[in-house]
């Protein structure tokens, strides 16, 4: 079956620090990979995605590269802000064609807190 | 992005009663909706896939008689937790899939059974 493993949290950083949240996966088939973010009191929002090997997803200064050889999709940001404080979820889908990404397998989530 | 509204945001109910949670896509039609459950400090676990006008498909280990799902229209799916017990206390999240395949999530419902 499919599974996603994220680095344990919580992660606490000072503003402008570099962020890495590790994510590795196992999948039957060829997955599409996602990072979702959940701000306090809100629903999950798609942050970025990658649908094939070596693709780099990016959004709001965050990046993640689909590494098939290491089955990883680590999230990075060069300089975090207080407003980045949220819960981050790595996820994948192996639905047909990878274009239909409602049925997702999630990691356990990583709580990020950024201090001024 | 598109908006998915989940109601209520939180609910407390007595053991043995039933609770209904609504998931609405406000500005798009969703032929498919998904229901997830999240335990503290754990990932979201898919419970069932709901297709408009047909029976829901439940994941292995999910009791379909316990968690009744109805998807009567292209903008509304409901999850009813029947005869709730304290072990059903959890955070329930829905998502709705738009025409281009992207899923949009509701804000979740915190259910506490006492």
mmCIF file of C-alpha atoms in Angstrom:
data_model
loop_
_atom_site.group_PDB
_atom_site.id
_atom_site.type_symbol
_atom_site.label_atom_id
_atom_site.label_comp_id
_atom_site.label_asym_id
_atom_site.label_seq_id
_atom_site.Cartn_x
_atom_site.Cartn_y
_atom_site.Cartn_z
ATOM 1 C CA UNK A 1 0.000 0.000 0.000
ATOM 2 C CA UNK A 2 0.854 3.666 0.044
ATOM 3 C CA UNK A 3 2.419 5.457 2.963
ATOM 4 C CA UNK A 4 4.013 8.809 3.747
ATOM 5 C CA UNK A 5 6.488 9.509 6.524
ATOM 6 C CA UNK A 6 7.229 13.030 7.680
ATOM 7 C CA UNK A 7 9.852 14.233 10.065
ATOM 8 C CA UNK A 8 8.679 14.501 13.627
ATOM 9 C CA UNK A 9 7.682 17.887 14.908
ATOM 10 C CA UNK A 10 7.148 20.344 16.226
ATOM 11 C CA UNK A 11 9.699 22.526 14.502
ATOM 12 C CA UNK A 12 10.507 25.900 16.030
ATOM 13 C CA UNK A 13 12.531 28.459 14.110
ATOM 14 C CA UNK A 14 13.449 32.096 14.279
ATOM 15 C CA UNK A 15 12.324 34.408 11.520
ATOM 16 C CA UNK A 16 14.543 34.291 8.409
ATOM 17 C CA UNK A 17 15.891 30.846 9.282
ATOM 18 C CA UNK A 18 16.127 28.070 6.710
ATOM 19 C CA UNK A 19 13.431 25.433 6.808
ATOM 20 C CA UNK A 20 13.528 21.795 5.809
ATOM 21 C CA UNK A 21 10.737 19.336 6.505
ATOM 22 C CA UNK A 22 11.593 15.833 5.381
ATOM 23 C CA UNK A 23 9.092 13.603 3.622
ATOM 24 C CA UNK A 24 9.612 10.097 2.257
ATOM 25 C CA UNK A 25 7.075 7.798 0.718
ATOM 26 C CA UNK A 26 6.277 4.296 -0.442
ATOM 27 C CA UNK A 27 3.770 3.787 -3.206
ATOM 28 C CA UNK A 28 2.321 1.139 -5.445
ATOM 29 C CA UNK A 29 2.483 2.702 -8.842
ATOM 30 C CA UNK A 30 3.726 6.095 -9.850
ATOM 31 C CA UNK A 31 2.559 8.738 -7.395
ATOM 32 C CA UNK A 32 1.925 12.437 -7.606
ATOM 33 C CA UNK A 33 3.257 14.263 -4.555
ATOM 34 C CA UNK A 34 1.880 17.205 -2.621
ATOM 35 C CA UNK A 35 2.476 19.515 0.275
ATOM 36 C CA UNK A 36 -0.560 20.907 2.055
ATOM 37 C CA UNK A 37 -0.584 23.618 4.698
ATOM 38 C CA UNK A 38 -3.143 24.133 7.437
ATOM 39 C CA UNK A 39 -3.238 27.520 9.133
ATOM 40 C CA UNK A 40 -4.946 27.768 12.522
ATOM 41 C CA UNK A 41 -8.708 27.496 12.217
ATOM 42 C CA UNK A 42 -8.628 26.859 8.473
ATOM 43 C CA UNK A 43 -8.864 23.907 6.130
ATOM 44 C CA UNK A 44 -5.936 22.308 4.364
ATOM 45 C CA UNK A 45 -4.663 24.254 1.378
ATOM 46 C CA UNK A 46 -2.557 22.936 -1.436
ATOM 47 C CA UNK A 47 0.891 24.509 -1.148
ATOM 48 C CA UNK A 48 2.677 22.833 -4.051
ATOM 49 C CA UNK A 49 2.750 19.660 -6.074
ATOM 50 C CA UNK A 50 4.899 17.575 -8.415
ATOM 51 C CA UNK A 51 3.586 14.916 -10.729
ATOM 52 C CA UNK A 52 6.727 13.271 -12.090
ATOM 53 C CA UNK A 53 10.309 12.560 -11.144
ATOM 54 C CA UNK A 54 12.652 15.555 -10.934
ATOM 55 C CA UNK A 55 9.752 17.992 -11.041
ATOM 56 C CA UNK A 56 10.113 20.895 -8.646
ATOM 57 C CA UNK A 57 6.993 22.336 -7.096
ATOM 58 C CA UNK A 58 7.189 25.868 -5.754
ATOM 59 C CA UNK A 59 4.896 28.409 -4.173
ATOM 60 C CA UNK A 60 5.219 31.311 -1.717
ATOM 61 C CA UNK A 61 8.958 30.742 -1.435
ATOM 62 C CA UNK A 62 8.555 27.050 -0.607
ATOM 63 C CA UNK A 63 10.061 24.384 -2.837
ATOM 64 C CA UNK A 64 10.093 20.614 -3.042
ATOM 65 C CA UNK A 65 11.669 18.325 -5.620
ATOM 66 C CA UNK A 66 10.290 14.918 -6.549
ATOM 67 C CA UNK A 67 13.191 12.507 -6.011
ATOM 68 C CA UNK A 68 12.269 9.096 -7.285
ATOM 69 C CA UNK A 69 15.646 7.558 -6.484
ATOM 70 C CA UNK A 70 15.329 8.416 -2.804
ATOM 71 C CA UNK A 71 11.505 8.343 -2.715
ATOM 72 C CA UNK A 72 11.531 11.764 -1.119
ATOM 73 C CA UNK A 73 9.785 15.112 -1.433
ATOM 74 C CA UNK A 74 11.399 17.369 1.153
ATOM 75 C CA UNK A 75 9.934 20.819 1.721
ATOM 76 C CA UNK A 76 12.329 23.771 1.915
ATOM 77 C CA UNK A 77 12.178 27.503 2.357
ATOM 78 C CA UNK A 78 15.166 29.764 2.475
ATOM 79 C CA UNK A 79 13.823 32.355 4.899
ATOM 80 C CA UNK A 80 10.733 31.666 6.982
ATOM 81 C CA UNK A 81 8.350 34.276 8.307
ATOM 82 C CA UNK A 82 6.105 34.340 11.344
ATOM 83 C CA UNK A 83 3.157 34.005 8.983
ATOM 84 C CA UNK A 84 4.470 30.583 7.874
ATOM 85 C CA UNK A 85 3.539 29.136 11.261
ATOM 86 C CA UNK A 86 1.149 26.302 10.456
ATOM 87 C CA UNK A 87 0.878 22.542 10.136
ATOM 88 C CA UNK A 88 2.419 21.076 6.987
ATOM 89 C CA UNK A 89 1.299 17.774 5.478
ATOM 90 C CA UNK A 90 3.060 15.749 2.835
ATOM 91 C CA UNK A 91 0.722 13.610 0.723
ATOM 92 C CA UNK A 92 0.540 11.447 -2.355
ATOM 93 C CA UNK A 93 -1.968 9.918 -4.705
ATOM 94 C CA UNK A 94 -1.607 7.040 -7.119
ATOM 95 C CA UNK A 95 -4.977 7.525 -8.776
ATOM 96 C CA UNK A 96 -5.093 6.876 -12.480
ATOM 97 C CA UNK A 97 -2.971 9.298 -14.440
ATOM 98 C CA UNK A 98 -2.019 11.192 -11.304
ATOM 99 C CA UNK A 99 -4.284 14.005 -12.371
ATOM 100 C CA UNK A 100 -7.078 13.205 -10.017
ATOM 101 C CA UNK A 101 -5.869 13.997 -6.578
ATOM 102 C CA UNK A 102 -8.763 13.734 -4.220
ATOM 103 C CA UNK A 103 -7.934 10.348 -2.718
ATOM 104 C CA UNK A 104 -4.809 11.181 -0.793
ATOM 105 C CA UNK A 105 -2.471 9.399 1.586
ATOM 106 C CA UNK A 106 -1.111 11.826 4.162
ATOM 107 C CA UNK A 107 1.884 12.017 6.411
ATOM 108 C CA UNK A 108 1.272 12.786 10.075
ATOM 109 C CA UNK A 109 1.841 16.500 9.726
ATOM 110 C CA UNK A 110 4.600 18.742 11.069
ATOM 111 C CA UNK A 111 3.822 21.726 13.264
ATOM 112 C CA UNK A 112 5.978 24.716 12.397
ATOM 113 C CA UNK A 113 6.265 27.694 14.729
ATOM 114 C CA UNK A 114 8.265 30.716 13.659
ATOM 115 C CA UNK A 115 9.256 33.283 16.274
ATOM 116 C CA UNK A 116 10.047 36.936 15.522
ATOM 117 C CA UNK B 1 -9.106 28.870 -4.730
ATOM 118 C CA UNK B 2 -12.456 27.204 -4.382
ATOM 119 C CA UNK B 3 -14.224 27.175 -1.031
ATOM 120 C CA UNK B 4 -15.463 24.172 0.874
ATOM 121 C CA UNK B 5 -17.521 24.819 3.968
ATOM 122 C CA UNK B 6 -17.907 22.269 6.713
ATOM 123 C CA UNK B 7 -20.523 22.558 9.439
ATOM 124 C CA UNK B 8 -20.456 22.472 12.356
ATOM 125 C CA UNK B 9 -16.892 23.353 13.295
ATOM 126 C CA UNK B 10 -17.262 21.561 16.578
ATOM 127 C CA UNK B 11 -19.937 19.522 18.268
ATOM 128 C CA UNK B 12 -20.386 17.795 21.595
ATOM 129 C CA UNK B 13 -22.928 15.019 21.830
ATOM 130 C CA UNK B 14 -24.038 12.410 24.308
ATOM 131 C CA UNK B 15 -23.064 8.789 23.884
ATOM 132 C CA UNK B 16 -25.686 6.903 21.891
ATOM 133 C CA UNK B 17 -26.914 9.849 19.869
ATOM 134 C CA UNK B 18 -26.258 10.580 16.189
ATOM 135 C CA UNK B 19 -24.448 13.556 14.735
ATOM 136 C CA UNK B 20 -24.590 14.906 11.196
ATOM 137 C CA UNK B 21 -21.721 16.824 9.609
ATOM 138 C CA UNK B 22 -22.227 18.759 6.383
ATOM 139 C CA UNK B 23 -19.693 19.458 3.664
ATOM 140 C CA UNK B 24 -20.576 21.993 0.982
ATOM 141 C CA UNK B 25 -18.689 23.179 -2.068
ATOM 142 C CA UNK B 26 -19.699 26.834 -2.245
ATOM 143 C CA UNK B 27 -18.530 27.944 -5.663
ATOM 144 C CA UNK B 28 -18.050 24.789 -7.678
ATOM 145 C CA UNK B 29 -19.698 21.470 -8.330
ATOM 146 C CA UNK B 30 -18.057 18.436 -6.829
ATOM 147 C CA UNK B 31 -18.896 15.078 -8.290
ATOM 148 C CA UNK B 32 -16.679 13.450 -5.690
ATOM 149 C CA UNK B 33 -16.163 14.256 -2.032
ATOM 150 C CA UNK B 34 -13.910 12.561 0.473
ATOM 151 C CA UNK B 35 -14.194 12.125 4.215
ATOM 152 C CA UNK B 36 -11.110 11.883 6.404
ATOM 153 C CA UNK B 37 -10.585 11.318 10.084
ATOM 154 C CA UNK B 38 -7.664 12.677 12.038
ATOM 155 C CA UNK B 39 -6.555 11.458 15.436
ATOM 156 C CA UNK B 40 -4.360 13.647 17.634
ATOM 157 C CA UNK B 41 -0.806 13.841 16.334
ATOM 158 C CA UNK B 42 -1.628 11.466 13.503
ATOM 159 C CA UNK B 43 -2.186 11.854 9.826
ATOM 160 C CA UNK B 44 -5.513 12.157 8.085
ATOM 161 C CA UNK B 45 -6.982 8.755 7.300
ATOM 162 C CA UNK B 46 -9.357 8.406 4.395
ATOM 163 C CA UNK B 47 -12.681 6.997 5.548
ATOM 164 C CA UNK B 48 -14.751 6.991 2.387
ATOM 165 C CA UNK B 49 -15.207 8.349 -1.088
ATOM 166 C CA UNK B 50 -18.581 9.838 -1.871
ATOM 167 C CA UNK B 51 -19.887 10.175 -5.419
ATOM 168 C CA UNK B 52 -22.960 12.228 -6.187
ATOM 169 C CA UNK B 53 -26.015 10.072 -6.645
ATOM 170 C CA UNK B 54 -24.388 6.766 -5.732
ATOM 171 C CA UNK B 55 -23.356 4.830 -2.685
ATOM 172 C CA UNK B 56 -20.175 5.793 -0.908
ATOM 173 C CA UNK B 57 -17.100 3.609 -1.101
ATOM 174 C CA UNK B 58 -15.641 2.903 2.317
ATOM 175 C CA UNK B 59 -12.028 2.160 3.145
ATOM 176 C CA UNK B 60 -11.152 -1.088 4.770
ATOM 177 C CA UNK B 61 -11.947 -1.122 8.447
ATOM 178 C CA UNK B 62 -14.493 1.706 8.323
ATOM 179 C CA UNK B 63 -17.975 0.676 9.454
ATOM 180 C CA UNK B 64 -20.423 1.877 6.856
ATOM 181 C CA UNK B 65 -23.383 1.406 9.192
ATOM 182 C CA UNK B 66 -21.650 3.554 11.745
ATOM 183 C CA UNK B 67 -20.590 6.333 9.396
ATOM 184 C CA UNK B 68 -23.425 7.042 6.997
ATOM 185 C CA UNK B 69 -22.508 9.142 3.996
ATOM 186 C CA UNK B 70 -24.971 10.807 1.676
ATOM 187 C CA UNK B 71 -24.045 12.803 -1.414
ATOM 188 C CA UNK B 72 -27.402 13.936 -2.696
ATOM 189 C CA UNK B 73 -26.278 16.892 -4.764
ATOM 190 C CA UNK B 74 -23.204 18.193 -6.545
ATOM 191 C CA UNK B 75 -22.528 20.637 -3.731
ATOM 192 C CA UNK B 76 -23.412 18.746 -0.563
ATOM 193 C CA UNK B 77 -22.239 15.612 1.177
ATOM 194 C CA UNK B 78 -23.132 14.631 4.727
ATOM 195 C CA UNK B 79 -21.500 12.321 7.218
ATOM 196 C CA UNK B 80 -23.685 10.975 10.010
ATOM 197 C CA UNK B 81 -22.019 9.306 12.950
ATOM 198 C CA UNK B 82 -24.686 6.989 14.288
ATOM 199 C CA UNK B 83 -24.960 5.873 17.898
ATOM 200 C CA UNK B 84 -21.807 7.770 18.711
ATOM 201 C CA UNK B 85 -19.465 6.584 21.430
ATOM 202 C CA UNK B 86 -16.454 8.240 23.045
ATOM 203 C CA UNK B 87 -14.078 6.360 20.737
ATOM 204 C CA UNK B 88 -15.692 8.169 17.799
ATOM 205 C CA UNK B 89 -14.402 11.455 19.164
ATOM 206 C CA UNK B 90 -12.088 12.828 16.533
ATOM 207 C CA UNK B 91 -11.484 15.522 13.955
ATOM 208 C CA UNK B 92 -13.388 14.888 10.724
ATOM 209 C CA UNK B 93 -12.378 16.615 7.513
ATOM 210 C CA UNK B 94 -14.031 16.603 4.115
ATOM 211 C CA UNK B 95 -12.642 17.492 0.740
ATOM 212 C CA UNK B 96 -14.355 18.122 -2.562
ATOM 213 C CA UNK B 97 -12.820 17.416 -5.928
ATOM 214 C CA UNK B 98 -13.294 19.992 -8.656
ATOM 215 C CA UNK B 99 -13.541 19.361 -12.370
ATOM 216 C CA UNK B 100 -9.778 19.600 -12.889
ATOM 217 C CA UNK B 101 -9.029 17.025 -10.226
ATOM 218 C CA UNK B 102 -7.796 19.294 -7.449
ATOM 219 C CA UNK B 103 -9.191 18.663 -3.996
ATOM 220 C CA UNK B 104 -10.285 21.495 -1.705
ATOM 221 C CA UNK B 105 -10.681 20.923 2.001
ATOM 222 C CA UNK B 106 -13.165 22.009 4.587
ATOM 223 C CA UNK B 107 -11.953 23.421 7.885
ATOM 224 C CA UNK B 108 -12.846 20.262 9.766
ATOM 225 C CA UNK B 109 -15.274 19.312 12.526
ATOM 226 C CA UNK B 110 -14.184 18.464 16.039
ATOM 227 C CA UNK B 111 -16.532 15.820 17.446
ATOM 228 C CA UNK B 112 -16.512 15.079 21.163
ATOM 229 C CA UNK B 113 -18.732 12.311 22.481
ATOM 230 C CA UNK B 114 -19.377 12.379 26.219
#
